[in-house]
XYZ file of C-alpha atoms in Angstrom:
573
model
C 0.000 0.000 0.000
C 1.452 3.358 -0.936
C 1.427 6.302 1.439
C -0.951 8.094 -0.912
C -3.557 5.429 -0.167
C -3.185 5.378 3.616
C -5.625 7.538 5.570
C -6.722 7.402 9.183
C -10.354 8.502 9.247
C -11.353 10.549 12.271
C -14.639 8.677 12.505
C -13.025 5.219 12.540
C -13.152 3.590 15.985
C -10.127 4.258 18.149
C -9.255 0.559 18.229
C -9.038 0.456 14.431
C -6.825 3.515 14.256
C -4.653 2.195 17.069
C -4.161 -1.111 15.252
C -3.114 0.624 12.037
C -0.720 2.909 13.872
C 0.830 0.070 15.832
C 1.601 -1.656 12.564
C 3.055 1.480 11.012
C 5.007 2.791 13.974
C 6.320 -0.505 15.314
C 7.525 -2.168 12.130
C 10.016 0.599 11.726
C 11.870 -0.319 14.885
C 11.728 -4.091 15.330
C 13.784 -6.962 13.990
C 16.610 -4.749 12.823
C 20.166 -4.390 14.005
C 21.180 -2.060 16.810
C 22.416 0.891 14.849
C 22.644 4.639 14.469
C 23.677 7.272 11.995
C 26.262 9.568 13.526
C 29.830 9.415 14.790
C 31.430 6.410 16.393
C 35.184 5.845 16.611
C 37.656 3.006 16.133
C 41.281 2.688 17.193
C 43.239 0.440 14.821
C 46.786 -0.852 15.487
C 49.452 1.134 13.612
C 46.882 3.471 12.047
C 46.668 7.151 12.954
C 43.030 8.078 12.588
C 41.564 11.300 11.226
C 39.621 12.506 14.315
C 40.978 15.732 15.860
C 38.679 16.036 18.867
C 40.044 15.805 22.402
C 38.059 12.624 23.093
C 39.207 9.760 20.841
C 41.834 11.908 19.192
C 43.587 10.134 16.288
C 40.916 7.437 16.167
C 39.032 6.650 12.948
C 35.738 8.557 12.600
C 32.833 6.382 11.473
C 29.711 7.873 9.847
C 27.200 5.103 10.677
C 27.228 1.609 12.155
C 25.196 -1.453 12.989
C 25.759 -4.618 14.976
C 24.671 -7.402 12.642
C 22.112 -9.729 14.146
C 21.352 -7.563 17.183
C 17.689 -6.583 17.663
C 16.736 -2.959 18.271
C 14.216 -2.588 21.088
C 11.652 0.193 21.150
C 12.920 1.557 24.445
C 9.962 2.095 26.737
C 7.437 0.484 24.430
C 3.788 1.321 23.927
C 1.773 1.922 27.085
C 4.850 2.048 29.355
C 6.976 4.859 30.680
C 9.720 5.646 28.140
C 11.947 7.158 30.818
C 14.911 4.829 30.368
C 18.477 5.106 29.198
C 19.949 2.029 27.525
C 23.347 0.601 28.241
C 25.626 -0.715 25.478
C 23.697 -2.143 22.535
C 26.555 -4.314 21.238
C 27.053 -7.943 22.283
C 28.595 -8.567 25.715
C 30.730 -11.543 24.704
C 31.496 -13.997 21.921
C 31.952 -13.665 18.181
C 30.057 -11.104 16.158
C 29.976 -8.639 13.291
C 30.060 -4.851 13.255
C 29.316 -3.097 9.958
C 30.604 0.461 9.575
C 30.535 3.223 6.967
C 33.553 5.478 6.319
C 33.455 8.720 4.319
C 35.130 8.222 0.946
C 37.219 11.372 1.520
C 38.621 10.059 4.833
C 42.436 10.073 4.414
C 42.743 6.816 6.375
C 40.456 4.849 4.056
C 43.193 3.496 1.706
C 44.907 1.810 4.665
C 41.650 0.187 5.702
C 40.921 -1.053 2.204
C 44.413 -2.577 2.015
C 43.817 -4.442 5.276
C 40.473 -5.607 3.980
C 41.906 -6.862 0.693
C 44.601 -8.802 2.534
C 42.334 -9.945 5.392
C 44.979 -8.642 7.782
C 44.447 -10.142 11.256
C 44.309 -7.677 14.158
C 44.656 -8.906 17.719
C 42.543 -6.038 19.102
C 40.457 -3.101 17.948
C 39.017 -0.465 20.265
C 35.553 0.797 19.400
C 33.475 3.616 20.928
C 29.783 4.291 20.242
C 27.733 7.291 21.378
C 25.433 6.447 24.271
C 23.024 9.235 23.241
C 22.731 8.201 19.589
C 22.586 4.465 20.356
C 19.503 4.788 22.590
C 16.265 3.068 21.677
C 14.123 5.283 19.435
C 11.333 5.435 22.021
C 13.483 6.299 25.031
C 13.223 9.730 26.628
C 14.807 11.741 29.390
C 18.301 13.029 30.182
C 21.452 10.909 30.214
C 22.316 10.028 33.851
C 25.384 11.748 35.259
C 27.218 8.436 35.686
C 26.424 7.208 32.170
C 29.449 7.405 29.815
C 29.076 9.605 26.735
C 30.628 6.770 24.713
C 30.412 3.060 25.414
C 33.798 1.485 24.716
C 34.476 -2.041 23.504
C 37.488 -4.210 22.808
C 37.049 -6.339 19.675
C 39.401 -9.319 19.809
C 40.889 -11.353 16.961
C 39.346 -9.055 14.353
C 39.519 -8.700 10.567
C 37.990 -6.457 7.948
C 36.221 -9.351 6.263
C 34.383 -7.523 3.476
C 34.552 -4.087 1.846
C 32.396 -4.013 -1.311
C 32.949 -0.908 -3.439
C 30.108 1.147 -4.921
C 31.754 3.722 -7.145
C 29.232 6.566 -6.784
C 28.486 6.109 -3.095
C 29.670 8.854 -0.713
C 30.692 6.304 1.930
C 32.508 2.958 2.018
C 31.104 -0.045 3.883
C 33.469 -2.251 5.870
C 32.436 -5.451 7.648
C 34.377 -5.995 10.877
C 34.368 -9.619 12.077
C 35.636 -10.546 15.551
C 35.885 -13.711 17.637
C 35.296 -12.130 21.025
C 34.261 -8.806 22.552
C 34.586 -7.039 25.897
C 32.660 -4.007 27.157
C 35.183 -1.792 28.928
C 33.134 0.847 30.758
C 29.848 -0.823 31.740
C 29.623 -3.186 34.691
C 25.893 -3.089 35.403
C 23.709 -6.128 34.906
C 20.642 -4.252 33.629
C 20.405 -3.349 29.958
C 18.312 -0.228 30.604
C 18.534 2.242 33.458
C 15.170 3.670 34.629
C 15.207 7.457 34.950
C 13.636 9.434 37.759
C 12.532 12.842 36.552
C 10.998 15.605 38.625
C 8.040 17.767 37.578
C 8.957 21.304 36.600
C 7.710 23.848 39.115
C 5.787 26.722 37.553
C 3.004 28.631 39.232
C -0.344 28.368 37.466
C -1.926 31.762 36.880
C -5.546 32.193 37.986
C -8.167 33.092 35.348
C -8.160 36.823 34.677
C -8.288 39.346 31.880
C -4.467 39.239 31.828
C -4.386 35.500 31.108
C -5.274 33.505 28.003
C -5.247 29.705 28.033
C -5.573 27.232 25.165
C -5.568 23.494 24.510
C -3.644 22.515 21.396
C -5.768 20.852 18.725
C -2.939 20.569 16.172
C 0.827 20.273 16.570
C 2.818 18.982 13.599
C 5.473 19.831 11.027
C 4.678 22.977 9.044
C 5.166 21.187 5.725
C 1.928 21.830 3.802
C 2.306 25.355 2.449
C 0.551 25.120 -0.914
C -1.177 22.569 -3.122
C 1.457 22.953 -5.866
C 4.624 22.944 -3.746
C 5.735 19.545 -5.111
C 5.644 18.976 -8.882
C 7.333 15.648 -8.067
C 6.695 13.598 -4.924
C 9.149 11.267 -3.257
C 8.327 7.563 -3.305
C 9.383 4.241 -1.824
C 12.208 2.239 -3.452
C 11.333 -0.127 -6.283
C 12.259 -3.702 -7.143
C 14.809 -2.267 -9.589
C 16.506 -0.496 -6.678
C 16.659 -3.786 -4.789
C 18.331 -5.686 -7.628
C 20.571 -2.824 -8.827
C 23.791 -4.012 -7.150
C 23.273 -7.746 -7.636
C 24.825 -9.756 -10.426
C 22.349 -10.905 -13.067
C 22.778 -14.479 -11.884
C 22.022 -13.646 -8.243
C 19.082 -11.430 -9.229
C 17.572 -14.161 -11.394
C 17.913 -16.673 -8.562
C 16.202 -14.368 -6.080
C 13.383 -13.513 -8.467
C 12.790 -17.224 -8.975
C 12.752 -17.795 -5.197
C 10.369 -14.932 -4.506
C 8.140 -15.675 -7.511
C 4.967 -13.621 -7.092
C 5.627 -12.561 -3.491
C 7.662 -9.478 -4.339
C 10.167 -7.730 -2.126
C 9.093 -7.589 1.513
C 9.327 -4.147 3.120
C 7.894 -4.964 6.518
C 10.524 -7.516 7.533
C 13.326 -5.209 6.344
C 14.172 -7.161 3.168
C 14.025 -4.094 0.937
C 16.680 -2.495 3.118
C 19.145 -5.215 2.125
C 19.760 -3.602 -1.256
C 23.307 -2.535 -0.482
C 26.392 -4.229 -1.891
C 26.539 -7.875 -0.789
C 23.111 -7.303 0.778
C 24.325 -4.860 3.392
C 21.586 -2.772 4.983
C 21.197 0.658 3.362
C 18.464 1.647 5.815
C 21.153 1.536 8.517
C 24.147 2.632 6.404
C 22.417 4.995 3.974
C 25.636 6.436 2.550
C 27.002 3.192 1.078
C 24.934 3.397 -2.133
C 24.587 6.071 -4.777
C 22.315 8.935 -3.792
C 19.030 8.132 -5.566
C 17.973 11.793 -5.552
C 15.354 13.475 -3.412
C 12.485 15.743 -4.485
C 12.212 19.077 -2.641
C 9.467 21.729 -2.625
C 9.704 24.095 -5.589
C 8.733 27.257 -3.786
C 10.235 30.252 -2.046
C 7.451 30.344 0.568
C 7.513 28.450 3.859
C 6.159 28.764 7.368
C 8.638 29.216 10.162
C 10.880 31.775 11.853
C 14.078 33.645 11.172
C 16.193 31.687 13.624
C 19.643 33.000 12.714
C 18.810 36.708 12.256
C 19.954 36.581 8.620
C 17.928 36.821 5.416
C 20.306 34.661 3.402
C 22.397 37.450 1.939
C 26.090 37.572 2.631
C 28.090 35.198 4.804
C 26.092 33.011 7.244
C 26.344 33.961 10.938
C 28.755 32.080 13.211
C 27.673 28.492 13.825
C 25.386 28.456 10.769
C 25.930 26.652 7.444
C 24.939 28.172 4.108
C 21.323 27.293 3.314
C 18.170 28.308 1.488
C 16.098 31.037 3.124
C 12.347 31.269 2.577
C 9.749 34.037 2.700
C 6.749 33.592 4.994
C 3.158 33.740 3.780
C 2.837 37.194 5.359
C 6.057 38.500 3.761
C 8.677 38.013 6.504
C 12.095 37.225 5.054
C 14.894 34.954 6.227
C 12.601 32.082 7.208
C 14.674 29.076 8.311
C 12.883 25.767 7.785
C 15.313 23.363 6.169
C 13.411 20.317 7.370
C 10.648 21.502 5.038
C 13.225 21.428 2.233
C 13.874 17.765 3.062
C 10.428 16.483 4.054
C 8.051 18.809 2.208
C 7.558 16.307 -0.630
C 7.306 13.139 1.494
C 3.597 12.189 1.481
C 3.251 11.214 5.134
C 4.998 14.327 6.450
C 3.007 16.948 4.511
C 1.464 18.683 7.504
C -2.341 18.464 7.599
C -2.265 16.174 4.552
C 0.221 13.707 6.023
C -1.060 10.397 7.386
C 1.586 10.176 10.130
C 0.799 13.662 11.403
C -2.964 13.166 11.125
C -2.697 10.062 13.239
C -0.547 11.649 15.942
C -3.011 14.529 16.298
C -6.065 12.271 16.243
C -4.544 10.387 19.172
C -4.405 13.669 21.092
C -8.052 14.276 20.226
C -8.957 10.801 21.497
C -7.454 11.376 24.934
C -3.830 10.263 24.644
C -2.402 13.702 25.330
C -3.610 17.233 26.082
C -0.990 19.960 25.637
C -1.814 23.408 26.966
C -0.486 26.912 26.392
C -1.060 29.717 28.877
C -0.090 33.324 28.136
C 0.116 35.521 31.225
C 0.879 39.132 32.077
C -1.160 40.541 29.176
C -1.744 44.253 29.628
C -2.529 44.940 25.988
C -3.513 42.257 23.483
C -2.126 44.254 20.563
C 1.214 45.447 21.904
C 2.828 44.433 25.168
C 6.519 44.558 26.036
C 6.454 41.658 28.496
C 4.383 38.461 28.672
C 5.107 34.862 29.660
C 4.169 31.730 27.694
C 3.948 28.412 29.570
C 3.606 24.921 28.096
C 1.589 22.600 30.378
C 0.194 19.047 30.156
C -3.200 17.804 31.334
C -4.535 14.341 32.130
C -8.028 15.358 31.072
C -9.111 14.418 27.543
C -10.453 16.892 25.038
C -14.223 16.955 24.587
C -15.721 16.555 21.106
C -19.008 17.646 19.637
C -21.774 15.096 19.027
C -20.424 14.026 15.636
C -16.853 13.793 16.922
C -15.617 16.142 14.209
C -14.690 19.144 16.378
C -13.029 19.754 19.742
C -15.254 21.779 22.045
C -13.767 25.055 23.385
C -13.884 26.523 26.887
C -13.493 23.324 28.890
C -11.357 22.972 31.991
C -8.151 20.907 31.972
C -6.428 19.872 35.197
C -2.659 19.711 35.160
C -1.165 16.235 35.197
C 0.711 14.790 38.175
C 2.554 12.349 35.866
C 6.213 13.372 36.115
C 6.974 11.924 32.661
C 4.983 14.843 31.260
C 5.114 17.463 34.007
C 8.917 17.307 33.734
C 8.583 19.042 30.351
C 6.511 22.007 31.560
C 8.350 25.123 30.410
C 7.872 28.889 30.715
C 9.441 31.344 28.288
C 9.364 35.127 28.133
C 8.023 37.078 25.211
C 6.219 40.162 23.941
C 3.168 41.020 21.846
C 3.623 42.952 18.601
C 0.533 43.856 16.551
C -1.484 41.054 18.119
C 1.248 38.423 17.703
C 3.026 36.806 20.654
C 6.757 36.451 19.939
C 8.862 34.589 22.490
C 12.523 35.191 23.214
C 14.928 32.546 21.880
C 15.777 29.882 24.454
C 18.919 27.780 24.329
C 17.005 24.503 24.565
C 13.339 23.581 24.629
C 12.128 20.021 25.196
C 8.606 18.659 24.813
C 6.962 15.280 25.378
C 4.804 14.734 22.295
C 3.400 11.409 23.459
C 3.702 7.862 22.165
C 2.920 8.761 18.577
C 4.515 12.195 18.494
C 6.941 13.082 15.735
C 9.325 12.613 17.472
C 8.235 11.436 20.928
C 10.698 13.759 22.668
C 11.208 16.996 20.793
C 14.485 18.786 21.467
C 15.051 22.179 19.865
C 17.927 24.614 20.299
C 17.469 28.362 19.807
C 13.733 27.705 20.077
C 11.157 30.449 19.520
C 7.375 30.720 19.161
C 5.151 33.034 17.149
C 1.483 32.855 18.175
C -1.313 34.935 16.684
C -4.611 35.706 18.417
C -7.350 34.974 15.878
C -10.734 36.785 15.680
C -12.583 33.580 16.660
C -10.598 33.441 19.968
C -8.322 30.631 18.775
C -4.554 30.819 18.293
C -2.397 29.851 15.343
C 1.337 29.998 15.048
C 4.617 28.171 14.782
C 7.316 26.812 17.047
C 10.755 26.871 15.446
C 14.274 25.827 16.328
C 17.142 23.519 15.369
C 16.804 19.759 15.809
C 19.638 17.225 15.679
C 18.945 15.554 12.326
C 20.626 12.334 13.513
C 17.774 11.866 15.994
C 14.985 12.295 13.460
C 11.939 10.137 14.032
C 12.615 7.814 11.099
C 15.923 6.901 12.755
C 17.186 5.409 9.457
C 15.823 2.097 10.668
C 14.095 -0.196 8.168
C 12.457 -0.376 4.773
C 9.031 -0.530 6.448
C 9.444 3.191 7.144
C 10.110 3.768 3.435
C 6.976 1.842 2.526
C 4.555 3.615 4.842
C 5.991 7.119 4.675
C 6.897 7.319 1.003
C 10.611 8.021 0.540
C 14.023 6.352 0.249
C 16.239 6.454 3.329
C 19.521 6.932 1.368
C 17.929 9.831 -0.507
C 16.739 11.560 2.652
C 20.080 10.933 4.373
C 21.966 12.779 1.648
C 19.300 15.486 1.455
C 19.336 16.203 5.173
C 23.135 16.379 5.243
C 23.015 18.953 2.438
C 20.246 20.949 4.082
C 21.459 20.978 7.718
C 22.081 24.577 8.722
C 22.641 24.860 12.492
C 24.530 23.411 15.459
C 27.796 23.503 13.517
C 30.463 21.095 14.761
C 33.590 23.168 15.550
C 35.865 20.266 14.563
C 34.334 19.092 11.287
C 32.582 22.293 10.235
C 29.484 20.226 9.440
C 26.058 21.185 10.765
C 24.362 18.589 12.967
C 21.179 20.625 13.394
C 18.435 21.364 10.909
C 16.007 24.257 11.205
C 12.391 23.239 11.513
C 8.949 24.625 12.270
C 5.869 23.096 13.853
C 2.369 24.409 13.205
C 0.434 25.191 16.376
C -3.354 25.519 16.578
C -5.333 25.889 19.778
C -8.786 26.709 21.119
C -9.748 28.543 24.329
C -9.588 26.501 27.528
C -9.411 26.901 31.275
C -6.543 25.397 33.273
C -6.947 24.123 36.833
C -4.345 22.822 39.298
C -3.496 19.137 39.328
C -5.867 16.825 41.143
C -4.509 15.206 44.334
C -2.218 12.276 43.463
C -4.259 9.085 43.377
C -2.143 6.846 41.167
C -4.723 7.026 38.379
C -3.081 9.574 36.117
C -2.657 7.537 32.913
C -1.524 10.328 30.610
C 0.332 8.967 27.605
C -1.158 5.472 27.638
C -3.432 4.044 24.952
C -6.566 6.199 24.508
C -9.574 5.339 26.626
C -13.156 6.456 26.187
C -13.284 10.213 26.960
C -14.498 11.099 30.424
C -17.017 13.811 31.101
C -15.051 17.072 31.147
C -14.986 19.409 34.076
C -17.295 22.324 33.358
C -15.515 25.654 32.918
C -15.627 28.143 35.755
C -17.595 31.314 35.223
C -15.442 33.923 33.557
C -14.481 36.802 35.865
C -16.252 40.127 35.299
C -14.536 42.626 33.055
C -12.452 45.124 35.014
């Protein structure tokens, strides 16, 4: 089924929608190797590596990796607290295989290829993988203070057993085989460490003419700007892509074996289209860039995050990138994730199946996110206001047909620390009826089980919220996200099937488009500017109910409970 044909109807029963989503969201993260895209490092005997950083200096820098045959857990899972931090994902002992990708322009690569060609035995290799990047894709919360930033291994009796060359690929795959392994800096028995997070402490403002409160009815990528933004859409890989690097003899044999079944996406088979059937969903740089369609427009929603309109040299810490113009004429709009995802069917904002589903789950009671704006002296122009993001355990209330969320209901704050931990207050101002918040160094949000991603982390985050004549709000949240932690996580061909793109294509596109969080050592940008659409309706916010152990915020949607009736509005001053 193509992404164009997948729709989650709002009037379908919750159980039906939940079943479809479980299939879509879980297949992308099961039965695949433990892997990540991003830096890991290897120390090789008699080889001076290229890395110049203080940690792992003179080690070999690796662009992506996976442990062959190791399963990737969800990390938290559906219906459970995701507040965990995984230990090392590699094997603890015995023989195994590590597959790595090296940039073709790495000056050390010729030495590695020589060792591979000669099957040079190496008594020991040291290997270090990022604990942050190696986490399960559904894990949330901060890294514990005693957790190493890199897990370190000793690979014993190792060889570079395979290094198939793809001429036009930007990266080279190398298969590292070893007869034994030792984890050097992890002595715990548990594979995942449960995290204890504390609720943020912000005072709730009482209802008054200086306070406006809203429940969010839509929160998703701002990727649907116009009906004609994509003359060409991205699409899943084809059978031709799968057979492209096989010999004719091997391809004919596999076609005969598969017969009428076709290539299986859901079990990850389509991902094995790399040289010698290496996994391109996990090492997306080891094949030729298949090309990626981008929006053909100069207009995008978002914010000017870097204070530059695209003319002249980029500011410090920023990579050269395309700047857009907003729908209302503001220049210098930074939304490079729109450049990458704006022509992927499932990510096209209100049109995208993935984003529709995540928001419908909020509507069905999975999550209620709240915004409260306080200190309003003048709704048109005010030099100082505060904007607070809250979470409630009360579900939204719908009209009789279930098509609309009812306004002016009361939402009690949650006492679930997994969500209350992410409560955040930022300062701002109102200019011509628009709330503009000050940039904050880091903003984190819990977007729930089906959020995109579950835990949103933005640097240099800002909001722009407009009071609408019908008492609702519309706006955007913008900032830079680490592209290596994107929700697709470069995991399996099932993601390509359901979302409508090729992982190698998006990998190359996002590396080209990344524009923030510049690495001072490599000069590459690890962050990509993005914008989320925000829509909300008027609501009242009440303090949390006394703790009773029944706050189930974030678990599978239940039948909506009768909402608390709104308090009478205070008289006008």
